[in-house]
Amino acid sequence: EVHEDYIRAGADVIITNTFASQRHVLELAGMGDQVRELNLRAVRIAQQARENSCNGRTVSIAGSISTFYAGLERGNAPSPTQARANYLEQAELLAEGGVDLLALEMMQDTEQGAYAVEAAVKIGMPVWIGISCKLSEDGSSLQLTRGQSLEDGLDVLLPLGGSAVTVMHTLTEHTIRVLRAVMARWSGSVGAYPHSGRFVMPNWQFHDIISPSAYLIEAQKWVQMGVQIVGGCCGIGPDHIRLLREKLPKEIPSRRGEERI
């Protein structure tokens, strides 16, 4: 039903609920034996939602792979060999299920992020590299959300491949700064789907969420910069997407002028 709400609001791409479905994450929850079942089921649910609500409109399904893992903060990260195998396993399952592209989300550091990008590009389908940032403690700079500098992160991750780079799960008010850093290093397609609000265990806080009209104003700025993929992450609901669909251009020339998205 969540997928259907966003499709009916005008979304051209929906993302599978597989953000936390890598083997090492599911093992932490005692569900490591369900990796295949949960990833394939998530794709089927997205496909069913598309069939139920697209009304003949083309809607693509992106398979989500993230590097978000509570175990990293507890010092029990998977080995590099196991991490690479786990990301590749999930990418293969999502492709088997029938996604149209892979959306790498919350690439928060250069180590796990690199493992995920390397695995995804092996599949041979479009890959979006999703960069997530936060302000440094002193407020002077933007960092990947695990503390590495944004510039260092981009310099490591972007050369690994990908079809597009997206600024996602980053506060809306910081998005333009991150986009500028991306565009200084990347000549291909760029996207933005930031968040609004904050997470307080165990729930996202939905008060003080940016209004759809204010979000549209920000999105129009991104489009003027050349951003071609526009959406929303946590806190951005169907009403936001509906207004983007109504007010943003239907086609946006690529920054290279070679294609339109």
CSV table of C-alpha atoms in Angstrom, one decimal:
chain,number,residue,atom,x,y,z
A,1,GLU,CA,0.0,0.0,0.0
A,2,VAL,CA,2.9,2.4,0.7
A,3,HIS,CA,4.3,1.7,-2.8
A,4,GLU,CA,0.8,2.3,-4.3
A,5,ASP,CA,0.4,5.6,-2.5
A,6,TYR,CA,3.6,6.9,-4.1
A,7,ILE,CA,2.8,5.5,-7.5
A,8,ARG,CA,-0.6,7.2,-7.5
A,9,ALA,CA,1.1,10.4,-6.4
A,10,GLY,CA,3.1,10.3,-9.6
A,11,ALA,CA,6.4,8.5,-8.7
A,12,ASP,CA,8.2,7.2,-11.8
A,13,VAL,CA,10.5,5.0,-9.6
A,14,ILE,CA,9.7,3.1,-6.4
A,15,ILE,CA,12.4,1.5,-4.2
A,16,THR,CA,12.1,-2.0,-2.7
A,17,ASN,CA,12.0,-2.4,1.0
A,18,THR,CA,15.4,-4.1,1.1
A,19,PHE,CA,17.4,-1.3,2.6
A,20,ALA,CA,18.3,-3.6,5.6
A,21,SER,CA,18.2,-7.0,3.9
A,22,GLN,CA,21.9,-7.8,3.5
A,23,ARG,CA,22.9,-11.1,5.0
A,24,HIS,CA,25.1,-9.5,7.8
A,25,VAL,CA,22.2,-7.2,8.8
A,26,LEU,CA,19.6,-10.0,8.9
A,27,GLU,CA,22.0,-12.3,10.8
A,28,LEU,CA,22.2,-9.6,13.5
A,29,ALA,CA,18.4,-10.0,13.9
A,30,GLY,CA,18.6,-13.8,13.8
A,31,MET,CA,17.1,-13.9,10.3
A,32,GLY,CA,20.1,-14.9,8.2
A,33,ASP,CA,18.4,-17.9,6.8
A,34,GLN,CA,15.7,-15.7,5.2
A,35,VAL,CA,18.0,-13.5,2.9
A,36,ARG,CA,16.7,-15.0,-0.3
A,37,GLU,CA,13.0,-15.1,0.8
A,38,LEU,CA,12.9,-11.5,2.1
A,39,ASN,CA,14.7,-9.9,-0.9
A,40,LEU,CA,12.6,-11.7,-3.5
A,41,ARG,CA,9.4,-11.1,-1.6
A,42,ALA,CA,10.2,-7.4,-1.4
A,43,VAL,CA,10.6,-7.2,-5.2
A,44,ARG,CA,7.3,-9.1,-5.7
A,45,ILE,CA,5.5,-6.7,-3.5
A,46,ALA,CA,6.8,-3.7,-5.5
A,47,GLN,CA,5.8,-5.4,-8.7
A,48,GLN,CA,2.3,-6.1,-7.4
A,49,ALA,CA,1.9,-2.5,-6.3
A,50,ARG,CA,3.0,-1.4,-9.8
A,51,GLU,CA,0.4,-3.7,-11.4
A,52,ASN,CA,-2.3,-2.5,-9.1
A,53,SER,CA,-1.8,1.3,-9.5
A,54,CYS,CA,0.3,2.4,-12.5
A,55,ASN,CA,-2.7,2.6,-14.9
A,56,GLY,CA,-0.5,2.0,-17.9
A,57,ARG,CA,2.2,4.5,-16.9
A,58,THR,CA,5.8,3.3,-16.9
A,59,VAL,CA,7.0,2.9,-13.3
A,60,SER,CA,10.5,1.4,-12.6
A,61,ILE,CA,11.5,-0.6,-9.6
A,62,ALA,CA,14.9,0.1,-7.9
A,63,GLY,CA,16.4,-2.5,-5.7
A,64,SER,CA,17.7,-0.9,-2.5
A,65,ILE,CA,21.1,-1.9,-1.1
A,66,SER,CA,22.5,0.1,1.8
A,67,THR,CA,25.6,0.1,4.0
A,68,PHE,CA,23.6,0.9,7.1
A,69,TYR,CA,24.6,-1.6,9.7
A,70,ALA,CA,24.4,-1.2,13.5
A,71,GLY,CA,27.0,-3.8,13.9
A,72,LEU,CA,29.7,-1.5,12.5
A,73,GLU,CA,29.2,0.9,15.4
A,74,ARG,CA,29.5,-2.1,17.8
A,75,GLY,CA,32.8,-3.1,16.2
A,76,ASN,CA,31.6,-6.4,14.6
A,77,ALA,CA,31.7,-5.5,10.9
A,78,PRO,CA,31.8,-8.4,8.5
A,79,SER,CA,35.2,-9.1,7.0
A,80,PRO,CA,36.0,-7.5,3.7
A,81,THR,CA,35.6,-10.8,1.9
A,82,GLN,CA,32.2,-11.5,3.6
A,83,ALA,CA,31.0,-8.0,3.0
A,84,ARG,CA,31.7,-8.1,-0.7
A,85,ALA,CA,30.0,-11.5,-0.9
A,86,ASN,CA,26.9,-10.3,1.0
A,87,TYR,CA,26.5,-7.2,-1.2
A,88,LEU,CA,26.9,-9.3,-4.3
A,89,GLU,CA,24.5,-11.9,-3.1
A,90,GLN,CA,21.8,-9.2,-2.5
A,91,ALA,CA,22.4,-7.5,-5.8
A,92,GLU,CA,22.1,-10.9,-7.6
A,93,LEU,CA,18.8,-11.7,-5.8
A,94,LEU,CA,17.3,-8.3,-6.6
A,95,ALA,CA,18.3,-8.7,-10.3
A,96,GLU,CA,16.8,-12.2,-10.2
A,97,GLY,CA,13.6,-10.9,-8.8
A,98,GLY,CA,13.3,-8.5,-11.7
A,99,VAL,CA,14.2,-4.9,-10.5
A,100,ASP,CA,15.0,-2.4,-13.2
A,101,LEU,CA,18.0,-0.9,-11.5
A,102,LEU,CA,20.0,-1.0,-8.3
A,103,ALA,CA,19.8,1.9,-5.8
A,104,LEU,CA,22.8,2.0,-3.5
A,105,GLU,CA,21.6,4.0,-0.5
A,106,MET,CA,23.4,5.6,2.4
A,107,MET,CA,26.9,5.1,1.1
A,108,GLN,CA,28.3,6.4,4.3
A,109,ASP,CA,32.0,5.6,4.1
A,110,THR,CA,34.7,4.6,1.6
A,111,GLU,CA,35.1,1.0,2.9
A,112,GLN,CA,31.6,-0.5,3.0
A,113,GLY,CA,30.5,1.9,0.3
A,114,ALA,CA,33.2,0.6,-2.1
A,115,TYR,CA,32.3,-3.0,-1.4
A,116,ALA,CA,28.7,-2.2,-2.3
A,117,VAL,CA,29.4,-0.3,-5.4
A,118,GLU,CA,31.9,-2.9,-6.7
A,119,ALA,CA,29.3,-5.6,-6.1
A,120,ALA,CA,26.4,-3.7,-7.8
A,121,VAL,CA,28.2,-2.8,-11.0
A,122,LYS,CA,29.1,-6.4,-11.5
A,123,ILE,CA,25.4,-7.2,-12.2
A,124,GLY,CA,25.4,-5.1,-15.4
A,125,MET,CA,22.3,-3.0,-14.8
A,126,PRO,CA,21.9,0.7,-14.0
A,127,VAL,CA,23.3,1.6,-10.6
A,128,TRP,CA,22.5,4.7,-8.6
A,129,ILE,CA,25.2,5.6,-6.0
A,130,GLY,CA,23.4,7.3,-3.1
A,131,ILE,CA,25.6,9.6,-1.0
A,132,SER,CA,24.5,10.5,2.5
A,133,CYS,CA,26.0,13.5,4.4
A,134,LYS,CA,25.8,15.4,7.7
A,135,LEU,CA,27.4,18.5,9.1
A,136,SER,CA,30.7,18.0,11.0
A,137,GLU,CA,30.5,18.6,14.8
A,138,ASP,CA,31.9,22.1,14.5
A,139,GLY,CA,29.5,22.9,11.6
A,140,SER,CA,32.3,23.9,9.3
A,141,SER,CA,32.0,21.1,6.7
A,142,LEU,CA,29.9,18.3,5.3
A,143,GLN,CA,30.9,14.7,5.9
A,144,LEU,CA,29.8,11.3,5.0
A,145,THR,CA,27.5,10.1,7.8
A,146,ARG,CA,30.3,8.0,9.3
A,147,GLY,CA,32.6,11.0,9.6
A,148,GLN,CA,34.8,10.9,6.5
A,149,SER,CA,35.1,14.0,4.5
A,150,LEU,CA,32.6,14.3,1.6
A,151,GLU,CA,35.3,15.1,-0.9
A,152,ASP,CA,37.4,12.1,0.1
A,153,GLY,CA,34.3,9.9,-0.1
A,154,LEU,CA,33.4,11.0,-3.5
A,155,ASP,CA,36.9,10.7,-4.8
A,156,VAL,CA,36.9,7.0,-3.8
A,157,LEU,CA,33.4,6.0,-4.7
A,158,LEU,CA,32.6,7.8,-7.9
A,159,PRO,CA,35.4,6.2,-10.0
A,160,LEU,CA,34.1,2.7,-9.2
A,161,GLY,CA,31.3,3.0,-11.7
A,162,GLY,CA,27.5,3.7,-11.7
A,163,SER,CA,24.9,5.3,-13.9
A,164,ALA,CA,23.9,8.1,-11.7
A,165,VAL,CA,24.9,9.7,-8.4
A,166,THR,CA,22.2,10.7,-6.0
A,167,VAL,CA,22.3,12.9,-2.9
A,168,MET,CA,19.9,11.0,-0.5
A,169,HIS,CA,19.1,10.7,3.2
A,170,THR,CA,20.8,14.1,3.6
A,171,LEU,CA,18.9,17.1,5.2
A,172,THR,CA,17.1,19.1,2.6
A,173,GLU,CA,18.9,22.3,3.6
A,174,HIS,CA,22.3,20.7,2.9
A,175,THR,CA,21.5,19.2,-0.4
A,176,ILE,CA,22.7,22.0,-2.7
A,177,ARG,CA,26.1,22.0,-1.0
A,178,VAL,CA,26.5,18.2,-1.5
A,179,LEU,CA,25.2,18.5,-5.1
A,180,ARG,CA,27.9,21.1,-5.9
A,181,ALA,CA,30.6,18.7,-4.6
A,182,VAL,CA,29.2,15.8,-6.6
A,183,MET,CA,28.9,17.9,-9.8
A,184,ALA,CA,32.5,19.0,-9.5
A,185,ARG,CA,33.6,15.4,-9.8
A,186,TRP,CA,30.8,13.7,-11.9
A,187,SER,CA,29.6,14.6,-15.4
A,188,GLY,CA,26.8,12.1,-15.6
A,189,SER,CA,23.2,12.1,-14.3
A,190,VAL,CA,22.6,13.4,-10.8
A,191,GLY,CA,19.7,12.9,-8.5
A,192,ALA,CA,18.4,14.3,-5.2
A,193,TYR,CA,16.1,12.7,-2.7
A,194,PRO,CA,16.9,14.1,0.7
A,195,HIS,CA,15.1,13.7,4.0
A,196,SER,CA,13.3,16.0,6.5
A,197,GLY,CA,13.0,15.4,10.2
A,198,ARG,CA,15.2,13.1,12.3
A,199,PHE,CA,15.4,9.6,13.7
A,200,VAL,CA,15.0,8.9,17.4
A,201,MET,CA,15.1,5.2,18.3
A,202,PRO,CA,13.0,3.4,17.2
A,203,ASN,CA,11.0,5.8,15.0
A,204,TRP,CA,11.4,8.6,12.5
A,205,GLN,CA,10.1,11.9,13.9
A,206,PHE,CA,7.5,13.4,11.6
A,207,HIS,CA,7.0,16.7,13.3
A,208,ASP,CA,8.7,19.8,11.8
A,209,ILE,CA,8.7,18.1,8.3
A,210,ILE,CA,9.2,20.5,5.4
A,211,SER,CA,6.0,21.4,3.7
A,212,PRO,CA,5.3,20.1,0.1
A,213,SER,CA,5.4,23.7,-1.2
A,214,ALA,CA,8.7,24.5,0.5
A,215,TYR,CA,10.1,21.2,-0.7
A,216,LEU,CA,9.1,22.1,-4.3
A,217,ILE,CA,11.0,25.4,-4.1
A,218,GLU,CA,14.1,23.5,-3.1
A,219,ALA,CA,13.6,20.9,-5.8
A,220,GLN,CA,13.2,23.6,-8.4
A,221,LYS,CA,16.7,24.9,-7.4
A,222,TRP,CA,18.1,21.4,-7.9
A,223,VAL,CA,16.6,21.1,-11.3
A,224,GLN,CA,18.1,24.5,-12.3
A,225,MET,CA,21.5,23.0,-11.4
A,226,GLY,CA,20.9,20.1,-13.7
A,227,VAL,CA,19.5,17.5,-11.4
A,228,GLN,CA,17.4,15.0,-13.4
A,229,ILE,CA,16.2,12.5,-10.7
A,230,VAL,CA,14.1,14.1,-8.0
A,231,GLY,CA,12.3,12.4,-5.1
A,232,GLY,CA,12.3,12.1,-1.4
A,233,CYS,CA,13.6,10.0,1.5
A,234,CYS,CA,12.5,9.8,5.1
A,235,GLY,CA,9.8,12.3,6.0
A,236,ILE,CA,8.9,13.1,2.4
A,237,GLY,CA,5.4,11.7,1.7
A,238,PRO,CA,3.1,11.3,-1.2
A,239,ASP,CA,1.8,14.9,-1.0
A,240,HIS,CA,5.4,16.1,-1.6
A,241,ILE,CA,5.8,13.8,-4.6
A,242,ARG,CA,2.4,14.8,-6.0
A,243,LEU,CA,3.4,18.4,-6.1
A,244,LEU,CA,6.8,17.6,-7.6
A,245,ARG,CA,5.0,15.7,-10.3
A,246,GLU,CA,2.6,18.5,-11.0
A,247,LYS,CA,5.1,21.4,-11.0
A,248,LEU,CA,8.5,20.1,-12.2
A,249,PRO,CA,9.4,19.9,-15.9
A,250,LYS,CA,8.4,16.6,-17.5
A,251,GLU,CA,11.8,16.3,-19.1
A,252,ILE,CA,15.1,17.7,-18.0
A,253,PRO,CA,18.1,17.9,-20.4
A,254,SER,CA,21.2,16.0,-19.2
A,255,ARG,CA,24.2,18.1,-18.1
A,256,ARG,CA,26.0,16.8,-21.2
A,257,GLY,CA,23.1,17.5,-23.5
A,258,GLU,CA,23.2,13.9,-24.8
A,259,GLU,CA,20.0,12.6,-23.3
A,260,ARG,CA,16.8,13.5,-21.5
A,261,ILE,CA,15.5,11.9,-18.4
